Amino acid sequence: MEILLIGGLWLDGTAWDSVTPALEELGHRPRPVTLPGQGDGRSSATLDEQVTAVLAAVDAASEKPLLVAHSAACTLGWLAADARPERVAKLALIGGFPNEDGQPYADFFEMRDGAMPFPGWGPFAGADSADLDEDLRQRIAAEAIPVPQQVARGVVRLTDQRRYDVAVVVVCPEFTPEQAREWIAGGEAPELARAKHVEFVDIDSGHWPMFTKPAELARLLDLAASRD
């Protein structure tokens, strides 16, 4: 299956470097998506431009792809499902939930010089980063790309109710499937509460399994791709 991979905040396409060969060995055609402002040097990129980049990858796919989105980019994946509900076979959300219409995309941390730099590991202490060794922490921090302000503060716009028909797989890294179900039932992820086809899978990792558990993540995505 063609699998499109969208990294979360501060990540470019190289975040998937250990996942893509594992997916290829399983017979898939993985394709990391380079997001404007996160890998192409465009510090003035906007959220709309990131959505356009993902939609271009969806439209270029030879078949309906599995769309994989990580962390804050789960909203980006959901925006693509909203814009192309008939073209996305399934949406896998890793460690995140989509925002609602009218909410900011990812206005989480301090802005500096028109961008949101990686804030250091303090905000991610605990389960998020427990499985990262010091070398990985240094590497991720060194390679982190400040997210353009117009991306982070871009407003989510959802228009097509058919997005709720797109099958969703919630990959649970630093939280459990049981916690995810409770949060959704409790109103913390209203968009997924309305989705008609949602399943949950667990992965024993922190927030960045593409770095710490790439083979296991690839196997989970393989299972997601093979299920109707």
PDB file of C-alpha atoms in Angstrom:
ATOM      1  CA  MET A   1       0.000   0.000   0.000  1.00  0.00           C
ATOM      2  CA  GLU A   2       1.128   3.570  -0.524  1.00  0.00           C
ATOM      3  CA  ILE A   3       1.726   5.112   2.909  1.00  0.00           C
ATOM      4  CA  LEU A   4       2.134   8.862   3.355  1.00  0.00           C
ATOM      5  CA  LEU A   5       4.019   9.899   6.493  1.00  0.00           C
ATOM      6  CA  ILE A   6       3.548  13.320   8.106  1.00  0.00           C
ATOM      7  CA  GLY A   7       5.841  14.330  10.949  1.00  0.00           C
ATOM      8  CA  GLY A   8       4.732  16.439  13.888  1.00  0.00           C
ATOM      9  CA  LEU A   9       6.088  19.749  15.101  1.00  0.00           C
ATOM     10  CA  TRP A  10       9.799  20.474  14.468  1.00  0.00           C
ATOM     11  CA  LEU A  11      10.242  17.345  12.336  1.00  0.00           C
ATOM     12  CA  ASP A  12      11.068  16.982   8.661  1.00  0.00           C
ATOM     13  CA  GLY A  13      10.840  13.892   6.470  1.00  0.00           C
ATOM     14  CA  THR A  14      14.045  12.400   7.877  1.00  0.00           C
ATOM     15  CA  ALA A  15      12.158  11.587  11.084  1.00  0.00           C
ATOM     16  CA  TRP A  16      10.850   8.511   9.252  1.00  0.00           C
ATOM     17  CA  ASP A  17      14.250   7.273   8.046  1.00  0.00           C
ATOM     18  CA  SER A  18      14.148   4.142  10.222  1.00  0.00           C
ATOM     19  CA  VAL A  19      10.464   3.444   9.539  1.00  0.00           C
ATOM     20  CA  THR A  20      10.481   3.601   5.744  1.00  0.00           C
ATOM     21  CA  PRO A  21      12.842   0.633   5.132  1.00  0.00           C
ATOM     22  CA  ALA A  22      10.858  -1.456   7.602  1.00  0.00           C
ATOM     23  CA  LEU A  23       7.657  -0.630   5.705  1.00  0.00           C
ATOM     24  CA  GLU A  24       9.340  -1.430   2.400  1.00  0.00           C
ATOM     25  CA  GLU A  25      10.370  -4.840   3.733  1.00  0.00           C
ATOM     26  CA  LEU A  26       6.697  -5.424   4.516  1.00  0.00           C
ATOM     27  CA  GLY A  27       5.800  -4.697   0.896  1.00  0.00           C
ATOM     28  CA  HIS A  28       4.570  -1.112   1.194  1.00  0.00           C
ATOM     29  CA  ARG A  29       5.507   2.104  -0.600  1.00  0.00           C
ATOM     30  CA  PRO A  30       6.157   4.674   2.140  1.00  0.00           C
ATOM     31  CA  ARG A  31       6.560   8.326   1.254  1.00  0.00           C
ATOM     32  CA  PRO A  32       7.467  10.956   3.858  1.00  0.00           C
ATOM     33  CA  VAL A  33       5.823  14.286   3.074  1.00  0.00           C
ATOM     34  CA  THR A  34       8.005  17.396   3.246  1.00  0.00           C
ATOM     35  CA  LEU A  35       5.941  20.123   4.882  1.00  0.00           C
ATOM     36  CA  PRO A  36       6.462  23.766   3.905  1.00  0.00           C
ATOM     37  CA  GLY A  37       8.402  25.395   6.712  1.00  0.00           C
ATOM     38  CA  GLN A  38       9.563  22.028   8.079  1.00  0.00           C
ATOM     39  CA  GLY A  39      12.255  20.818   5.754  1.00  0.00           C
ATOM     40  CA  ASP A  40      12.237  23.182   2.787  1.00  0.00           C
ATOM     41  CA  GLY A  41      13.724  26.254   4.463  1.00  0.00           C
ATOM     42  CA  ARG A  42      10.587  28.382   4.163  1.00  0.00           C
ATOM     43  CA  SER A  43      10.231  30.188   7.467  1.00  0.00           C
ATOM     44  CA  SER A  44       7.159  32.105   6.259  1.00  0.00           C
ATOM     45  CA  ALA A  45       5.075  29.018   5.409  1.00  0.00           C
ATOM     46  CA  THR A  46       1.426  28.886   6.441  1.00  0.00           C
ATOM     47  CA  LEU A  47      -0.896  26.159   7.659  1.00  0.00           C
ATOM     48  CA  ASP A  48      -2.800  26.345   4.375  1.00  0.00           C
ATOM     49  CA  GLU A  49       0.435  25.647   2.520  1.00  0.00           C
ATOM     50  CA  GLN A  50       1.097  22.594   4.681  1.00  0.00           C
ATOM     51  CA  VAL A  51      -2.413  21.327   3.977  1.00  0.00           C
ATOM     52  CA  THR A  52      -1.835  21.908   0.267  1.00  0.00           C
ATOM     53  CA  ALA A  53       1.402  19.875   0.405  1.00  0.00           C
ATOM     54  CA  VAL A  54      -0.356  16.936   2.048  1.00  0.00           C
ATOM     55  CA  LEU A  55      -3.240  17.109  -0.432  1.00  0.00           C
ATOM     56  CA  ALA A  56      -0.763  17.144  -3.323  1.00  0.00           C
ATOM     57  CA  ALA A  57       0.753  13.916  -1.986  1.00  0.00           C
ATOM     58  CA  VAL A  58      -2.703  12.364  -1.595  1.00  0.00           C
ATOM     59  CA  ASP A  59      -3.688  13.397  -5.126  1.00  0.00           C
ATOM     60  CA  ALA A  60      -0.426  12.066  -6.567  1.00  0.00           C
ATOM     61  CA  ALA A  61      -0.886   8.624  -4.998  1.00  0.00           C
ATOM     62  CA  SER A  62      -1.655   5.876  -7.487  1.00  0.00           C
ATOM     63  CA  GLU A  63      -4.272   4.453  -5.114  1.00  0.00           C
ATOM     64  CA  LYS A  64      -6.031   5.508  -1.948  1.00  0.00           C
ATOM     65  CA  PRO A  65      -3.177   5.842   0.563  1.00  0.00           C
ATOM     66  CA  LEU A  66      -2.872   5.173   4.247  1.00  0.00           C
ATOM     67  CA  LEU A  67      -2.230   8.625   5.683  1.00  0.00           C
ATOM     68  CA  VAL A  68      -0.068   8.593   8.823  1.00  0.00           C
ATOM     69  CA  ALA A  69       0.132  11.702  11.017  1.00  0.00           C
ATOM     70  CA  HIS A  70       2.149  12.239  14.188  1.00  0.00           C
ATOM     71  CA  SER A  71       1.401  14.421  17.220  1.00  0.00           C
ATOM     72  CA  ALA A  72       0.125  17.905  16.292  1.00  0.00           C
ATOM     73  CA  ALA A  73       0.085  16.826  12.649  1.00  0.00           C
ATOM     74  CA  CYS A  74      -2.862  14.582  13.530  1.00  0.00           C
ATOM     75  CA  THR A  75      -4.873  17.742  12.885  1.00  0.00           C
ATOM     76  CA  LEU A  76      -3.107  18.125   9.547  1.00  0.00           C
ATOM     77  CA  GLY A  77      -4.057  14.566   8.632  1.00  0.00           C
ATOM     78  CA  TRP A  78      -7.642  15.258   9.655  1.00  0.00           C
ATOM     79  CA  LEU A  79      -7.708  18.395   7.505  1.00  0.00           C
ATOM     80  CA  ALA A  80      -6.604  16.255   4.564  1.00  0.00           C
ATOM     81  CA  ALA A  81      -9.347  13.723   5.305  1.00  0.00           C
ATOM     82  CA  ASP A  82     -11.825  16.599   5.397  1.00  0.00           C
ATOM     83  CA  ALA A  83     -10.650  17.898   2.022  1.00  0.00           C
ATOM     84  CA  ARG A  84     -10.290  14.464   0.368  1.00  0.00           C
ATOM     85  CA  PRO A  85     -12.605  12.026   2.190  1.00  0.00           C
ATOM     86  CA  GLU A  86     -13.007   9.941  -0.947  1.00  0.00           C
ATOM     87  CA  ARG A  87      -9.251   9.711  -1.555  1.00  0.00           C
ATOM     88  CA  VAL A  88      -7.915   8.632   1.866  1.00  0.00           C
ATOM     89  CA  ALA A  89      -8.176   4.894   2.566  1.00  0.00           C
ATOM     90  CA  LYS A  90      -7.434   5.230   6.273  1.00  0.00           C
ATOM     91  CA  LEU A  91      -5.915   7.717   8.686  1.00  0.00           C
ATOM     92  CA  ALA A  92      -3.442   6.610  11.358  1.00  0.00           C
ATOM     93  CA  LEU A  93      -2.979   9.100  14.201  1.00  0.00           C
ATOM     94  CA  ILE A  94       0.169   8.641  16.296  1.00  0.00           C
ATOM     95  CA  GLY A  95       0.190  10.244  19.733  1.00  0.00           C
ATOM     96  CA  GLY A  96      -2.374  12.941  19.030  1.00  0.00           C
ATOM     97  CA  PHE A  97      -5.952  13.935  18.266  1.00  0.00           C
ATOM     98  CA  PRO A  98      -7.361  16.364  15.683  1.00  0.00           C
ATOM     99  CA  ASN A  99      -8.462  19.829  16.681  1.00  0.00           C
ATOM    100  CA  GLU A 100     -11.921  21.179  15.919  1.00  0.00           C
ATOM    101  CA  ASP A 101     -12.965  23.783  13.378  1.00  0.00           C
ATOM    102  CA  GLY A 102     -12.012  27.284  14.487  1.00  0.00           C
ATOM    103  CA  GLN A 103      -9.217  26.223  16.844  1.00  0.00           C
ATOM    104  CA  PRO A 104      -5.547  27.189  16.374  1.00  0.00           C
ATOM    105  CA  TYR A 105      -3.458  24.440  14.853  1.00  0.00           C
ATOM    106  CA  ALA A 106      -0.656  24.168  17.438  1.00  0.00           C
ATOM    107  CA  ASP A 107      -0.095  27.398  19.364  1.00  0.00           C
ATOM    108  CA  PHE A 108       1.582  25.637  22.279  1.00  0.00           C
ATOM    109  CA  PHE A 109       4.894  27.348  23.011  1.00  0.00           C
ATOM    110  CA  GLU A 110       6.651  30.709  22.904  1.00  0.00           C
ATOM    111  CA  MET A 111       7.234  32.346  19.537  1.00  0.00           C
ATOM    112  CA  ARG A 112      10.596  33.848  18.669  1.00  0.00           C
ATOM    113  CA  ASP A 113      11.361  35.757  15.487  1.00  0.00           C
ATOM    114  CA  GLY A 114       8.190  34.560  13.789  1.00  0.00           C
ATOM    115  CA  ALA A 115       8.523  30.886  14.651  1.00  0.00           C
ATOM    116  CA  MET A 116       7.976  28.393  17.468  1.00  0.00           C
ATOM    117  CA  PRO A 117      11.332  26.760  18.311  1.00  0.00           C
ATOM    118  CA  PHE A 118      11.679  23.444  20.076  1.00  0.00           C
ATOM    119  CA  PRO A 119      11.193  24.326  23.782  1.00  0.00           C
ATOM    120  CA  GLY A 120      13.638  21.790  25.177  1.00  0.00           C
ATOM    121  CA  TRP A 121      12.806  18.592  26.996  1.00  0.00           C
ATOM    122  CA  GLY A 122      11.235  20.135  30.089  1.00  0.00           C
ATOM    123  CA  PRO A 123       7.651  20.167  28.747  1.00  0.00           C
ATOM    124  CA  PHE A 124       8.037  16.521  27.692  1.00  0.00           C
ATOM    125  CA  ALA A 125       9.369  15.096  30.949  1.00  0.00           C
ATOM    126  CA  GLY A 126       7.856  11.777  31.967  1.00  0.00           C
ATOM    127  CA  ALA A 127       6.152   9.279  29.684  1.00  0.00           C
ATOM    128  CA  ASP A 128       6.648  11.383  26.529  1.00  0.00           C
ATOM    129  CA  SER A 129      10.425  11.144  26.618  1.00  0.00           C
ATOM    130  CA  ALA A 130      11.181   8.293  29.034  1.00  0.00           C
ATOM    131  CA  ASP A 131      12.446   5.987  26.273  1.00  0.00           C
ATOM    132  CA  LEU A 132      14.797   8.547  24.689  1.00  0.00           C
ATOM    133  CA  ASP A 133      18.443   8.113  25.567  1.00  0.00           C
ATOM    134  CA  GLU A 134      20.754  11.115  25.782  1.00  0.00           C
ATOM    135  CA  ASP A 135      22.096  10.687  22.247  1.00  0.00           C
ATOM    136  CA  LEU A 136      18.580  10.696  20.796  1.00  0.00           C
ATOM    137  CA  ARG A 137      17.579  13.707  22.876  1.00  0.00           C
ATOM    138  CA  GLN A 138      20.557  15.656  21.612  1.00  0.00           C
ATOM    139  CA  ARG A 139      19.955  14.576  18.018  1.00  0.00           C
ATOM    140  CA  ILE A 140      16.241  15.453  17.995  1.00  0.00           C
ATOM    141  CA  ALA A 141      16.855  18.809  19.655  1.00  0.00           C
ATOM    142  CA  ALA A 142      19.716  19.647  17.279  1.00  0.00           C
ATOM    143  CA  GLU A 143      17.686  18.774  14.190  1.00  0.00           C
ATOM    144  CA  ALA A 144      14.440  20.396  15.366  1.00  0.00           C
ATOM    145  CA  ILE A 145      13.122  22.969  12.887  1.00  0.00           C
ATOM    146  CA  PRO A 146      11.304  26.005  14.331  1.00  0.00           C
ATOM    147  CA  VAL A 147       7.667  25.847  13.222  1.00  0.00           C
ATOM    148  CA  PRO A 148       6.570  28.979  11.331  1.00  0.00           C
ATOM    149  CA  GLN A 149       4.214  31.139  13.362  1.00  0.00           C
ATOM    150  CA  GLN A 150       1.640  31.139  10.569  1.00  0.00           C
ATOM    151  CA  VAL A 151       1.556  27.346  10.798  1.00  0.00           C
ATOM    152  CA  ALA A 152       1.351  27.071  14.569  1.00  0.00           C
ATOM    153  CA  ARG A 153      -1.241  29.834  14.869  1.00  0.00           C
ATOM    154  CA  GLY A 154      -3.132  28.940  11.713  1.00  0.00           C
ATOM    155  CA  VAL A 155      -6.852  28.373  12.204  1.00  0.00           C
ATOM    156  CA  VAL A 156      -8.311  24.927  11.543  1.00  0.00           C
ATOM    157  CA  ARG A 157     -11.110  24.969   8.975  1.00  0.00           C
ATOM    158  CA  LEU A 158     -13.241  21.847   8.510  1.00  0.00           C
ATOM    159  CA  THR A 159     -16.092  21.790   6.003  1.00  0.00           C
ATOM    160  CA  ASP A 160     -17.033  18.267   4.867  1.00  0.00           C
ATOM    161  CA  GLN A 161     -19.012  15.946   7.148  1.00  0.00           C
ATOM    162  CA  ARG A 162     -17.782  12.986   5.081  1.00  0.00           C
ATOM    163  CA  ARG A 163     -14.534  13.148   7.052  1.00  0.00           C
ATOM    164  CA  TYR A 164     -16.350  11.160   9.755  1.00  0.00           C
ATOM    165  CA  ASP A 165     -16.630   8.240   7.304  1.00  0.00           C
ATOM    166  CA  VAL A 166     -12.824   7.919   6.974  1.00  0.00           C
ATOM    167  CA  ALA A 167     -11.514   4.971   8.998  1.00  0.00           C
ATOM    168  CA  VAL A 168      -9.173   6.025  11.798  1.00  0.00           C
ATOM    169  CA  VAL A 169      -6.526   4.093  13.728  1.00  0.00           C
ATOM    170  CA  VAL A 170      -5.344   5.758  16.931  1.00  0.00           C
ATOM    171  CA  VAL A 171      -1.785   4.605  17.707  1.00  0.00           C
ATOM    172  CA  CYS A 172      -1.242   5.049  21.453  1.00  0.00           C
ATOM    173  CA  PRO A 173       2.407   5.580  22.478  1.00  0.00           C
ATOM    174  CA  GLU A 174       2.787   7.440  25.793  1.00  0.00           C
ATOM    175  CA  PHE A 175      -0.839   6.743  26.700  1.00  0.00           C
ATOM    176  CA  THR A 176      -2.950   3.585  26.585  1.00  0.00           C
ATOM    177  CA  PRO A 177      -5.919   2.760  24.356  1.00  0.00           C
ATOM    178  CA  GLU A 178      -8.071   2.788  27.495  1.00  0.00           C
ATOM    179  CA  GLN A 179      -6.968   6.349  28.290  1.00  0.00           C
ATOM    180  CA  ALA A 180      -7.611   7.435  24.703  1.00  0.00           C
ATOM    181  CA  ARG A 181     -11.125   5.999  24.811  1.00  0.00           C
ATOM    182  CA  GLU A 182     -11.789   7.775  28.113  1.00  0.00           C
ATOM    183  CA  TRP A 183     -10.542  11.114  26.769  1.00  0.00           C
ATOM    184  CA  ILE A 184     -12.700  10.827  23.665  1.00  0.00           C
ATOM    185  CA  ALA A 185     -15.750   9.785  25.671  1.00  0.00           C
ATOM    186  CA  GLY A 186     -15.091  12.679  28.044  1.00  0.00           C
ATOM    187  CA  GLY A 187     -15.212  15.257  25.274  1.00  0.00           C
ATOM    188  CA  GLU A 188     -11.487  15.926  24.883  1.00  0.00           C
ATOM    189  CA  ALA A 189     -11.440  14.888  21.201  1.00  0.00           C
ATOM    190  CA  PRO A 190     -14.859  15.796  19.773  1.00  0.00           C
ATOM    191  CA  GLU A 191     -13.867  15.130  16.183  1.00  0.00           C
ATOM    192  CA  LEU A 192     -12.993  11.508  16.935  1.00  0.00           C
ATOM    193  CA  ALA A 193     -16.140  11.124  19.031  1.00  0.00           C
ATOM    194  CA  ARG A 194     -18.081  11.763  15.816  1.00  0.00           C
ATOM    195  CA  ALA A 195     -15.950   9.496  13.629  1.00  0.00           C
ATOM    196  CA  LYS A 196     -17.755   6.315  12.623  1.00  0.00           C
ATOM    197  CA  HIS A 197     -14.820   3.907  12.357  1.00  0.00           C
ATOM    198  CA  VAL A 198     -12.158   4.249  15.059  1.00  0.00           C
ATOM    199  CA  GLU A 199      -9.846   1.542  16.376  1.00  0.00           C
ATOM    200  CA  PHE A 200      -7.031   1.761  18.903  1.00  0.00           C
ATOM    201  CA  VAL A 201      -3.627   0.056  18.954  1.00  0.00           C
ATOM    202  CA  ASP A 202      -0.965   0.224  21.643  1.00  0.00           C
ATOM    203  CA  ILE A 203       2.759   0.709  21.238  1.00  0.00           C
ATOM    204  CA  ASP A 204       5.109   0.580  24.209  1.00  0.00           C
ATOM    205  CA  SER A 205       7.025   3.782  23.593  1.00  0.00           C
ATOM    206  CA  GLY A 206       7.193   7.468  24.342  1.00  0.00           C
ATOM    207  CA  HIS A 207       5.877  10.211  22.100  1.00  0.00           C
ATOM    208  CA  TRP A 208       8.352   9.605  19.249  1.00  0.00           C
ATOM    209  CA  PRO A 209       8.112   5.894  18.309  1.00  0.00           C
ATOM    210  CA  MET A 210       9.536   6.575  14.848  1.00  0.00           C
ATOM    211  CA  PHE A 211      12.885   7.039  16.620  1.00  0.00           C
ATOM    212  CA  THR A 212      12.645   4.498  19.442  1.00  0.00           C
ATOM    213  CA  LYS A 213      10.429   1.712  18.035  1.00  0.00           C
ATOM    214  CA  PRO A 214      10.547   2.057  14.228  1.00  0.00           C
ATOM    215  CA  ALA A 215      10.171  -1.653  13.434  1.00  0.00           C
ATOM    216  CA  GLU A 216       7.245  -2.060  15.821  1.00  0.00           C
ATOM    217  CA  LEU A 217       5.601   1.077  14.467  1.00  0.00           C
ATOM    218  CA  ALA A 218       6.020  -0.245  10.926  1.00  0.00           C
ATOM    219  CA  ARG A 219       4.331  -3.518  11.923  1.00  0.00           C
ATOM    220  CA  LEU A 220       1.392  -1.635  13.403  1.00  0.00           C
ATOM    221  CA  LEU A 221       1.045   0.444  10.261  1.00  0.00           C
ATOM    222  CA  ASP A 222       1.247  -2.733   8.197  1.00  0.00           C
ATOM    223  CA  LEU A 223      -1.666  -4.161  10.199  1.00  0.00           C
ATOM    224  CA  ALA A 224      -3.609  -0.930   9.753  1.00  0.00           C
ATOM    225  CA  ALA A 225      -3.030  -1.056   6.010  1.00  0.00           C
ATOM    226  CA  SER A 226      -4.194  -4.669   5.762  1.00  0.00           C
ATOM    227  CA  ARG A 227      -7.469  -4.238   7.665  1.00  0.00           C
ATOM    228  CA  ASP A 228     -10.611  -3.118   5.910  1.00  0.00           C
TER     229      ASP A 228
END
